[in-house]
C-alpha cells in the first residue's frame, strides 16, 4: 500500500463521512468525529480489499476509489441509521419530552 493510497483513503473517508452525515435528515445520535472516523476506517478497508483483489501492476485508480467510496458510504449510513433507532432496552418515546405512565 502506497502513501498515495493512504492519502486517497483518508480524503475519501472524510468526504463520505461528511456527506453521509448530511444525507440522513434530522438530529443524529452519533457524534461528528465518529462518522468521520468510520468513513476513514471503511475507506482504508476498501483500499486493502482492492489491493488484495486487483493484483495488476498498473491497476486502475478508479476501481480503488469506487470500492473505498462504497465501503465508506455503507459504514457511515449504517452507523447513523442504527444509532437513531431505538434499541431493545429503550422505547421510542423515552426522549426528554416524553410522558411517563403514572403508576396507580
C-alpha atoms as one frame of an Amber mdcrd trajectory, in Angstrom:
protein
   0.000   0.000   0.000   1.479   3.306  -1.066   1.302   6.707   0.574  -0.993
   7.957  -2.180  -3.413   5.113  -1.429  -3.468   6.060   2.252  -3.974   9.752
   1.489  -6.707   8.889  -1.008  -8.469   6.699   1.556  -8.232   9.490   4.137
  -9.728  12.059   1.762 -12.448   9.705   0.531 -13.322   8.650   4.081 -13.602
  12.220   5.365 -15.667  13.292   2.363 -18.048  10.331   2.557 -18.311  10.702
   6.343 -19.340  14.331   5.983 -21.755  13.720   3.115 -23.239  10.655   4.818
 -23.952  12.706   7.910 -25.764  15.301   5.826 -27.702  12.670   3.851 -29.697
  11.432   6.841 -32.252  14.065   7.914 -32.972  15.056  11.489 -30.912  15.024
  14.625 -28.225  12.353  14.811 -27.270  10.340  17.872 -23.754   9.763  16.512
 -21.085  12.451  17.030 -19.415  14.043  14.014 -15.975  12.653  14.824 -17.366
   9.106  14.873 -18.939   9.370  11.422 -15.693  10.776  10.023 -13.630   8.057
  11.724 -15.955   5.349  10.406 -15.663   6.776   6.906 -11.865   6.761   7.065
 -11.686   3.251   8.562 -14.075   1.823   5.967 -12.222   3.575   3.122  -8.953
   2.050   4.380 -10.645  -1.339   4.450 -11.790  -0.748   0.879  -8.225   0.103
  -0.136  -6.951  -3.107   1.460  -9.610  -5.215  -0.256  -8.866  -3.588  -3.598
  -5.143  -4.202  -3.113  -5.774  -7.867  -2.381  -8.151  -8.405  -5.306  -6.581
  -6.253  -8.034  -3.028  -7.566  -8.479  -2.317  -5.980 -11.867   0.835  -3.831
 -11.869  -0.948  -0.854 -13.427  -4.240  -1.223 -11.548  -6.810   1.479 -12.100
  -7.234   4.186  -9.516 -10.919   4.487 -10.363 -11.665   0.965  -9.135  -9.919
   1.681  -5.852 -11.815   4.940  -5.359 -15.155   3.302  -6.133 -14.560   0.468
  -3.667 -13.342   2.870  -0.975 -16.360   5.129  -1.503 -18.760   2.204  -1.381
 -17.313   0.783   1.822 -17.234   4.214   3.499 -20.776   5.124   2.454 -22.164
   1.813   3.635 -20.423   2.046   7.016 -21.437   5.651   7.699 -25.071   5.274
   6.670 -25.492   2.034   8.623 -23.959   3.615  11.731 -26.087   6.761  11.562
 -29.281   4.816  10.926 -28.542   2.212  13.605 -27.764   4.855  16.231 -31.018
   6.693  15.524 -33.168   3.609  16.013 -34.483   2.696  19.465 -32.745  -0.360
  20.857 -34.098  -3.264  22.873 -33.555  -1.518  26.207 -35.296   1.741  25.448
 -38.643   2.646  23.998 -39.312   5.021  21.135 -40.889   7.576  23.491 -38.093
   7.736  26.063 -36.862  11.175  24.984 -36.566  14.172  27.300 -40.050  15.469
  26.461 -41.827  12.110  26.608 -44.658  11.481  29.022 -44.360   8.705  31.542
 -47.120   6.371  32.579 -48.134   7.026  36.128 -48.422   4.107  38.479 -51.753
   3.676  40.200
